[in-house]
Each structure stands twice: as structure tokens, then as C-alpha cells.
Short mmCIF file of C-alpha atoms and ligand atoms in Angstrom, two decimals:
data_model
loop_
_atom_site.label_atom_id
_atom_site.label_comp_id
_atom_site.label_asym_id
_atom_site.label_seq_id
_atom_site.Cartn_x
_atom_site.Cartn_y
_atom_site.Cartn_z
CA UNK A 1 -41.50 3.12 4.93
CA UNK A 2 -41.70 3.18 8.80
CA UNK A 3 -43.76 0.37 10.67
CA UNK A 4 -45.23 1.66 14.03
CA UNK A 5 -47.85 -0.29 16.06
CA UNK A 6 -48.01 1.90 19.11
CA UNK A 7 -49.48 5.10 19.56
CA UNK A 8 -46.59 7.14 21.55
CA UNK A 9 -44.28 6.06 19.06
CA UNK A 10 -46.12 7.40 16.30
CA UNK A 11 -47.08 10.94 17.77
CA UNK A 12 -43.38 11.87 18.23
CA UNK A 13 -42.76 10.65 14.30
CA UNK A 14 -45.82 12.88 13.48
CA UNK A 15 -44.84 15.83 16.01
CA UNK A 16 -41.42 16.05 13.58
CA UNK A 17 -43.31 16.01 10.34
CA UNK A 18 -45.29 18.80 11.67
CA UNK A 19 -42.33 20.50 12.86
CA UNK A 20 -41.09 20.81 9.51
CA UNK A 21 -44.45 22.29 8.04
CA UNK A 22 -45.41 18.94 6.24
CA UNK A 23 -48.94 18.52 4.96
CA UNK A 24 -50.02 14.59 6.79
CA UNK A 25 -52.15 12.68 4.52
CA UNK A 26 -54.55 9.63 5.72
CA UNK A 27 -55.84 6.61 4.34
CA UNK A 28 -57.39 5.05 6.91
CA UNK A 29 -58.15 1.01 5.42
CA UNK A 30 -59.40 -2.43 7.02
CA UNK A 31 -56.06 -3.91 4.65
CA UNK A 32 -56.18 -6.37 2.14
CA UNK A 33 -55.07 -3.52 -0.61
CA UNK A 34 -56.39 -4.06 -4.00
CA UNK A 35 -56.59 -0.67 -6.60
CA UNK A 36 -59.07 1.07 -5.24
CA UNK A 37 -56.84 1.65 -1.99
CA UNK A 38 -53.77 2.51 -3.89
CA UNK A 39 -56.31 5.31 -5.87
CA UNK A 40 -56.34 6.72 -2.75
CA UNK A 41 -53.12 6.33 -1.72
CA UNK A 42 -51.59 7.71 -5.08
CA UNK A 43 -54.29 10.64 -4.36
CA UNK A 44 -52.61 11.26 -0.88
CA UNK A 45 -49.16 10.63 -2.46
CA UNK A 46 -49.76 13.93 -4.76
CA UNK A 47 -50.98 16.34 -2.28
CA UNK A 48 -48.99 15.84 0.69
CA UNK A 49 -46.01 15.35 1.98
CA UNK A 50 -46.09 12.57 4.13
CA UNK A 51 -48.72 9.84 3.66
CA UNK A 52 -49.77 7.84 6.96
CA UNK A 53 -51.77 4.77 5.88
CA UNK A 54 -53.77 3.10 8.75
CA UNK A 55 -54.46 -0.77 8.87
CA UNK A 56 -56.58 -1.97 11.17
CA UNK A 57 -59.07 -4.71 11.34
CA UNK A 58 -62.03 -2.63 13.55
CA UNK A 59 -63.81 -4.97 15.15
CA UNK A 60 -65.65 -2.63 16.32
CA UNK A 61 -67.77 -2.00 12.79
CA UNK A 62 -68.61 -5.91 12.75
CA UNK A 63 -72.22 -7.07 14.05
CA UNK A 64 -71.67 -10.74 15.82
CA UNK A 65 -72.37 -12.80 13.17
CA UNK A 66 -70.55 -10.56 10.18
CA UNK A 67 -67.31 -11.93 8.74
CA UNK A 68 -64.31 -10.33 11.34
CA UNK A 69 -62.96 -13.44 12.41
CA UNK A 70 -62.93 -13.98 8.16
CA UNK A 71 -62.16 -10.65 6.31
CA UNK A 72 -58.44 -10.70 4.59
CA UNK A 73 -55.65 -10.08 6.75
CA UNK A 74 -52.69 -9.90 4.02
CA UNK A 75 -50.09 -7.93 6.42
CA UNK A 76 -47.29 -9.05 4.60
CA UNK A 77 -48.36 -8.26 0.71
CA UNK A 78 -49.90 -5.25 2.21
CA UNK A 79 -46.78 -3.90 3.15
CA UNK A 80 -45.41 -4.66 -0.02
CA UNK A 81 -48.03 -2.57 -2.11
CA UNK A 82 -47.63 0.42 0.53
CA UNK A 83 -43.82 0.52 0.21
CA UNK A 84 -44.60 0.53 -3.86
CA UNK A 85 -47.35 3.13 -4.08
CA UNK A 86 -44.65 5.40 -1.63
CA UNK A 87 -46.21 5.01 1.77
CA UNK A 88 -44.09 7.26 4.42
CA UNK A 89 -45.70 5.64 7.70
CA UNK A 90 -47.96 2.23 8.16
CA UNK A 91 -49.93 2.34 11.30
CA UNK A 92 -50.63 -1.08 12.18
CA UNK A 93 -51.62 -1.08 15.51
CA UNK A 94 -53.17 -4.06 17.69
CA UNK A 95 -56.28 -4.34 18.95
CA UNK A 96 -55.07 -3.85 22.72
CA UNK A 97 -53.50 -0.27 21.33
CA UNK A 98 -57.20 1.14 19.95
CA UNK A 99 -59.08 -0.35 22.23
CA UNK A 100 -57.65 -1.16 25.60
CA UNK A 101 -60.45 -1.32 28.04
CA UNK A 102 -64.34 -0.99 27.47
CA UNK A 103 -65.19 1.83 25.75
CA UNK A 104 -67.91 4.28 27.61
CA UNK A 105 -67.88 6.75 25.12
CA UNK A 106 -70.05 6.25 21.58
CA UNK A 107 -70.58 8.62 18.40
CA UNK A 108 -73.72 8.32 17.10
CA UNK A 109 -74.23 10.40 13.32
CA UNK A 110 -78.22 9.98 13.83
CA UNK A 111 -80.53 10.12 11.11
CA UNK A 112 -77.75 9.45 7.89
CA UNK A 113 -77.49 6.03 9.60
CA UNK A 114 -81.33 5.27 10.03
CA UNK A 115 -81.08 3.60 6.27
CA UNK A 116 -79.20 1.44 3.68
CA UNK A 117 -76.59 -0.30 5.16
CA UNK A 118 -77.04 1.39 8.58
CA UNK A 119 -80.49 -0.32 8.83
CA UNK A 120 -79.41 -3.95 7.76
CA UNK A 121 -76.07 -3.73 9.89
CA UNK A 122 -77.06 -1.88 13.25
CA UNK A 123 -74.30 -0.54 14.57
CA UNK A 124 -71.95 -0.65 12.19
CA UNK A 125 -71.57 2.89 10.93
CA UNK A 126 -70.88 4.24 15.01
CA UNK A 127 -67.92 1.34 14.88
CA UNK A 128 -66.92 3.22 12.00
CA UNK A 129 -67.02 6.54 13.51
CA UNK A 130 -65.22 5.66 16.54
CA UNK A 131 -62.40 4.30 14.92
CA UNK A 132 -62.25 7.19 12.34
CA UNK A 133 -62.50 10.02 15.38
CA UNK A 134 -59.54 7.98 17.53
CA UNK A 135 -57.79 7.98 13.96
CA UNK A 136 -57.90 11.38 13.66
CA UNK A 137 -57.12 12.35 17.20
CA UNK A 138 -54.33 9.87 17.34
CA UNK A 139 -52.52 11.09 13.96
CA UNK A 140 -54.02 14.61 13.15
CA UNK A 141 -53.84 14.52 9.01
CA UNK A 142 -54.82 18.07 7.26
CA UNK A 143 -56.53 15.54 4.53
CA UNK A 144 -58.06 12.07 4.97
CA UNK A 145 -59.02 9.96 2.07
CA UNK A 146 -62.01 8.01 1.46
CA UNK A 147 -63.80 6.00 -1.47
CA UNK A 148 -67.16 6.90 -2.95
CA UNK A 149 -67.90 2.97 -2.95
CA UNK A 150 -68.84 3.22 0.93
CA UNK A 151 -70.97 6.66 -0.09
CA UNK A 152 -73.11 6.49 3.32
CA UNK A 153 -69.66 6.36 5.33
CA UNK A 154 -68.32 9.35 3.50
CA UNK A 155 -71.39 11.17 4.46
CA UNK A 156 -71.15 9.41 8.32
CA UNK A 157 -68.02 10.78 8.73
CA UNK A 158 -68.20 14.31 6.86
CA UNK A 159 -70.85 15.03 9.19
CA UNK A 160 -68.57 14.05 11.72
CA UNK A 161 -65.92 16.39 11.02
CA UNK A 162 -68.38 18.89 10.32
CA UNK A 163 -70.75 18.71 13.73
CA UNK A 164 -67.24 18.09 15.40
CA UNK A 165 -64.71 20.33 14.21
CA UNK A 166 -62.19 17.78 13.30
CA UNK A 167 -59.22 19.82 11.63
CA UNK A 168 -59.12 17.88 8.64
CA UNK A 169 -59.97 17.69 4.79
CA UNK A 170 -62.25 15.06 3.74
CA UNK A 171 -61.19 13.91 0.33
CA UNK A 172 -63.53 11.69 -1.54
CA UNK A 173 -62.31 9.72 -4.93
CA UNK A 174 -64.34 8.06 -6.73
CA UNK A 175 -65.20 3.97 -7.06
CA UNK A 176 -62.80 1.88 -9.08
CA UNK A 177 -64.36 -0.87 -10.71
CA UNK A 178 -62.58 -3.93 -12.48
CA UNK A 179 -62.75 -4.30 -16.12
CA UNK A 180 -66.45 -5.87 -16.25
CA UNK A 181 -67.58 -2.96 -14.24
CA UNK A 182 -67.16 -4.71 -10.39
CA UNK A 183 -66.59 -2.19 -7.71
CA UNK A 184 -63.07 -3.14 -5.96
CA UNK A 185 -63.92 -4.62 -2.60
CA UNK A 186 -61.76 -6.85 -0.15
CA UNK A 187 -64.74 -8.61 0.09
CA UNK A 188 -64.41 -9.77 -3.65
CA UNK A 189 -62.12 -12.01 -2.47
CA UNK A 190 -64.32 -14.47 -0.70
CA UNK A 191 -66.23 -14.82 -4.75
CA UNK A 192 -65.89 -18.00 -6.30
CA UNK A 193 -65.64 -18.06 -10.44
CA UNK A 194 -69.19 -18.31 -10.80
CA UNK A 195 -70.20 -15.94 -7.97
CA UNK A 196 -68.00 -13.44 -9.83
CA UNK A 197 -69.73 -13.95 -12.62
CA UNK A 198 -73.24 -13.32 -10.75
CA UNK A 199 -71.96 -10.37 -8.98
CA UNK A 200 -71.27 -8.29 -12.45
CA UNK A 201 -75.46 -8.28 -11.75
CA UNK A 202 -74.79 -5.58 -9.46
CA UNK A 203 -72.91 -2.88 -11.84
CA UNK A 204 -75.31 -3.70 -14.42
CA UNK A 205 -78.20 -2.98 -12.75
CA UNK A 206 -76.96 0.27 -11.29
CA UNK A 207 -76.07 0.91 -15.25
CA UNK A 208 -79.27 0.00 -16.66
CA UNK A 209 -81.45 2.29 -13.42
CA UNK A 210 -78.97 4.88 -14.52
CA UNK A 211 -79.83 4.53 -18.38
CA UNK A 212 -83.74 4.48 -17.65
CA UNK A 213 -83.47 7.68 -15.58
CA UNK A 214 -81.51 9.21 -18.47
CA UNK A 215 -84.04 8.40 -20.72
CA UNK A 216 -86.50 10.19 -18.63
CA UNK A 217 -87.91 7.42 -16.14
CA UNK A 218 -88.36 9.92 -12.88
CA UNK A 219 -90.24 7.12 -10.81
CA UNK A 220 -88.02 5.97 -8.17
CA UNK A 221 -90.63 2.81 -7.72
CA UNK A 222 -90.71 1.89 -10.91
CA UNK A 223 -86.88 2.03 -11.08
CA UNK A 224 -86.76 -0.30 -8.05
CA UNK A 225 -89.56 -2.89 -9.54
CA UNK A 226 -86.85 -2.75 -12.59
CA UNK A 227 -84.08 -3.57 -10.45
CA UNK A 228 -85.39 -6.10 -8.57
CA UNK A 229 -86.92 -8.04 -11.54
CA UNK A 230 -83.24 -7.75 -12.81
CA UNK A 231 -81.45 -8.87 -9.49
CA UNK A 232 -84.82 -11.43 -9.12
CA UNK A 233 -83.84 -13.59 -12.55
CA UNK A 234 -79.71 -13.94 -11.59
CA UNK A 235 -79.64 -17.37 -10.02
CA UNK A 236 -77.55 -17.00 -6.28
CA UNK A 237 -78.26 -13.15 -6.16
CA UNK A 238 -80.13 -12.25 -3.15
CA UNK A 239 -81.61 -7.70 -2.95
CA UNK A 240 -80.82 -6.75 0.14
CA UNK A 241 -82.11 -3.15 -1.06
CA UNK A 242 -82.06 -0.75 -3.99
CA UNK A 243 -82.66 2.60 -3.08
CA UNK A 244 -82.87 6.48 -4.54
CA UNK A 245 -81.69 8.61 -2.16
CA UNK A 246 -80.45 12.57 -2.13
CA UNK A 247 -76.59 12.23 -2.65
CA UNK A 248 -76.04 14.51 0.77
CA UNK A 249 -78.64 13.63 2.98
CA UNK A 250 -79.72 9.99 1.93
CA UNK A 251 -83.19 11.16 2.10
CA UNK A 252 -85.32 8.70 -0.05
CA UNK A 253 -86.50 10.32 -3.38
CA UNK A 254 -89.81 9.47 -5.12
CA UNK A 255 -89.65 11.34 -8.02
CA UNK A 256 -86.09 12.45 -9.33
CA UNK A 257 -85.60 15.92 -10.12
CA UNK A 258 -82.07 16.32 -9.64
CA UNK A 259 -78.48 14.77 -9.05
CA UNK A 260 -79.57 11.23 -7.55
CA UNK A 261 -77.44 8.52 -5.68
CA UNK A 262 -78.59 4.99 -6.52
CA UNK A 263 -77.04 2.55 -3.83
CA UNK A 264 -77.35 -0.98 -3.80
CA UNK A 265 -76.50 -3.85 -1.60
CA UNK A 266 -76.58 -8.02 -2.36
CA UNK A 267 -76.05 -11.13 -1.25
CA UNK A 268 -74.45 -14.11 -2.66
CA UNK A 269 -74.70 -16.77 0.11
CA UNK A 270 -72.85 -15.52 2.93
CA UNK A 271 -71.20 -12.23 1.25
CA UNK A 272 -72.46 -9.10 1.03
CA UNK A 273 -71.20 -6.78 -1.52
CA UNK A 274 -71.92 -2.74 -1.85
CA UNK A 275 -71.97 -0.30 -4.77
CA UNK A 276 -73.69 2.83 -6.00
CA UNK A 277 -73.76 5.10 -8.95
CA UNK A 278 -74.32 9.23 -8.85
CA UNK A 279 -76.76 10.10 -11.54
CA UNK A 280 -77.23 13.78 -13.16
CA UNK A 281 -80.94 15.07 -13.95
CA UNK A 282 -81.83 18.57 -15.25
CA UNK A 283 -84.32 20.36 -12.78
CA UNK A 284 -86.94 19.58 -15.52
CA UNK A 285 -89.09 16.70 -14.99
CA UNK A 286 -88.48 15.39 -18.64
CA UNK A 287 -90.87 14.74 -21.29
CA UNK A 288 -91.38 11.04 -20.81
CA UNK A 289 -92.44 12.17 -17.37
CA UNK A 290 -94.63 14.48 -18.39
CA UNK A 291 -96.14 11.98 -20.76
CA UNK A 292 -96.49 9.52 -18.07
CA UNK A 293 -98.02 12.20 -15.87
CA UNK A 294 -100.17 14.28 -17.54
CA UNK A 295 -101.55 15.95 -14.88
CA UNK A 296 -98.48 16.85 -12.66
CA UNK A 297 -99.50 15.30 -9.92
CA UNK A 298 -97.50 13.51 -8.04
CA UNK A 299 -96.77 10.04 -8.07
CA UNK A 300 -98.54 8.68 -5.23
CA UNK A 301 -97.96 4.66 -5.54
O1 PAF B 1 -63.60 1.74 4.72
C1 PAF B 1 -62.90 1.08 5.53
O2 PAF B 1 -61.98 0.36 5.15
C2 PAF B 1 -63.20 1.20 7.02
O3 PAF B 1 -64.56 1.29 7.25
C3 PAF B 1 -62.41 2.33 7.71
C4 PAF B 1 -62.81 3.68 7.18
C5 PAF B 1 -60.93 2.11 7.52
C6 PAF B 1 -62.72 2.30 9.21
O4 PAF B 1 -62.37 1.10 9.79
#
């Protein structure tokens, strides 16, 4: 596996890879690999021929105050677990190489961004955008590989490539989740034993909105009220929000009709952990509904 920190040195790798035809695949990551990285890596792995994994630390995604100076920085296991999973090229540049003067230029993805985590950490998703747009200028891929955990950055930076005209495949696999149903994060790393144990709060109230909705609950706010008396009674567990949105747009949805993304973020002390489940609805408001609802009017609470 080749080791490049600097920019020229990588082009002329990539210009011979695309001399000979081969298909570049991209995981761009912040490091700190755990299984849900080497998902996509072992994705990439399959459908191309050379693999380019990027680690960088972007500090230009972190708020002051949010945990850059503290988020994992395992360089050396990392390279272990990339050299395993079959990892052609690491890109590990600096943060002089990225980002080596002011930057004057911005990409804003407006509206996607106005809500969930793009309203509690301002700025964060047009850090993420930069960084993803330099990565893609800088290495070119034909596919780039993202996780469904971060759902609202797979829809940032779709509508990137889209509104943009990047020249690359968006490939999105979905969330890995430890045996008791945890969503892989670096983050998890900063949980103690018990915060662990408070965290598996999170999955299981995703499962039990996703069971009530099943069952024919179609009121987003009473849903929410479920979730937040659920979230409410775990001692350290703090809602940020809860929220039923459209899967593509993120627009809010009252009363659920179809497909549904439920997405979730908490706090336990200082950490802040993600995660969100896709839920499938016939067009039918269901019976319960309609029991609920006699009328057909809309819910209007
Ligand atoms: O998901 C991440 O790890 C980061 O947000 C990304 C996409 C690598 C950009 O820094």
C-alpha cells in the first residue's frame, strides 16, 4: 500500500492508474477505522481497481468548541487495517497540503443544511463539502463511498455532485451497527462502560418509532412525544432532536405516507452521537390512522 501526503505526488500515481483504464475508488474518512469504514472499503475493494482511501482530520467541519483538538488520530493502526482490507493508496495529507492559505472560496448546499445536524452545528456540513469537492478535484475517483449513518451528508454531497457536475459515482452503504444495535462511530470511542450502556437508548428508540409506524402510528408528533419520553427516562441521555423527515429532501413530515427517514441525535455529557433508520409505508394511510382520524383531516397539532 503506497503512503503519499502531498498532492503532486499523488496526481502522477493517479495519472498512471488512469493510463491503464483503472476504475479509482474513494473512501474519503476522518481515520480512526472501525467496521463500518472497512464496509466501505471492502465495497470499493469489489468494484474497482484501485482503492484510494483519504485520511484527514478536516478541521474545517469542526465548530470552535467541537472535539478536533480530541477526535482519534490512530495513524499507525489505521494503516494497519487499510493494508488488511487491500488499500492500493492512503492519502494522508497535512493540514498545510489542503489548506495552505485562507480559503476565499465556500460551498454552500442551502436548504438540505437548514436542519438536523446542520442547525445544531452551523457550519459544519460546508466544512464537509469543501473538503469533499478538493477531494474529488485532487484525486478524480469514478466512485466515492459513503455511509448511510451521516444520511444528511450523503444528501449534502449528492447534491453537490449533482448541481456541480462532479464526474463521480456516489455510492451509499448502509449503517453498521455493533451487536446491541450501536451505529459504528469513531466517536464511540470517547463512551465509558456505562455511557455505552446508555447510548444502546439511541438504536432502540429509532427501533421502537420504527415498530409504532409499522403498526400504523402515521403521526410524526406523536412519534416524537414517544421518543422523547423514551430518551427523557435514560439517566445521562440528553435529545438533541428526533425528527421525520423525506429520505431525499429532509423536508419535515407530519403525517407519514411513504418511505420515511427517522434521524436522531444525543448527548451524553460532552459527546454527541448520530443515527437514523429508513422506514417503508404503503401509500395508504393505514387503518389505525384512519381510526384515529375519522374524518381525514389532517392532523393539525
Ligand atoms: O464522514 C466523514 O468521515 C467526513 O465527514 C468526511 C466525509 C471524510 C469529510 O471529512
Amino acid at each position: 500500500m503506497l503512503k503519499i501526503k502531498k498532492i503532486v505526488e499523488l496526481r502522477k500515481i493517479l495519472e498512471s492508474y488512469r493510463l491503464n483504464k483503472n476504475i479509482i475508488g474513494l473512501v474519503p474518512t476522518m481515520g480512526a477505522f472501525h467496521a463500518g469504514h472497512l464496509s466501505l472499503i471492502n465495497r470499493a475493494r469489489r468494484d474497482c481497481d484501485q482503492v484510494v482511501v483519504s485520511l484527514f482530520v478536516n478541521p474545517a467541519q469542526f465548530s470552535p468548541g467541537e472535539d478536533y483538538n480530541k477526535y482519534p488520530r490512530e495513524f499507525e493502526s489505521d494503516i494497519q487495517k487499510a493494508k488488511a482490507a487491500g488499500v492500493d493508496l492512503l492519502f494522508a495529507p497535512n493540514e498545510d497540503e489542503l489548506y495552505p492559505r485562507k480559503l476565499l472560496t465556500h460551498i454552500e448546499v442551502a436548504d438540505i443544511t437548514d436542519c438536523l445536524c446542520g442547525k445544531t452545528r452551523p457550519g459544519h456540513f460546508q466544512g464537509v463539502a469543501l473538503v469533499v469537492a478538493k477531494l474529488f478535484n485532487i484525486i478524480q475517483p469514478d466512485k466515492a463511498y459513503f455511509g448511510e449513518k451521516d444520511w444528511q451528508q450523503l444528501k449534502v454531497v449528492e447534491r453537490m455532485v449533482y448541481d456541480l457536475n462532479f464526474p463521480v459515482e456516489i455510492v451509499p452503504l448502509p449503517v453498521v451497527r455493533d451487536k446491541d444495535g450501536l451505529a459504528l462511530s469513531s466517536r464511540n470511542q470517547y463512551l465509558n462502560q456505562v455511557e455505552k450502556r446508555q447510548a444502546l437508548v439511541i438504536s432502540e428508540a429509532l427501533k421502537m418509532a420504527a415498530d409504532k409506524i409499522k403498526s400504523g402510528q402515521r403521526y410524526a408528533v406523536k412519534i416524537t412525544g414517544l421518543v422523547e419520553e423514551m430518551i427523557a427516562k435514560t439517566d445521562g441521555v440528553e435529545l438533541e432532536y428526533f425528527s421525520i423527515r423525506q429520505p431525499e429532501n429532509l423536508t419535515e413530515v407530519k403525517v407519514i405516507k411513504r418511505k420515511v427517514l427517522l434521524a436522531i441525535a444525543v448527548r451524553l455529557g460532552k459527546i454527541r452521537l448520530i443515527d437514523n433508520i429508513l422506514v417503508e409505508v404503503s401509500d395508504n394511510v393505514s387503518d389505525y390512522a384512519k381510526e384515529q382520524n375519522p374524518s381525514g383531516n389532517n392532523y393539525r397539532g
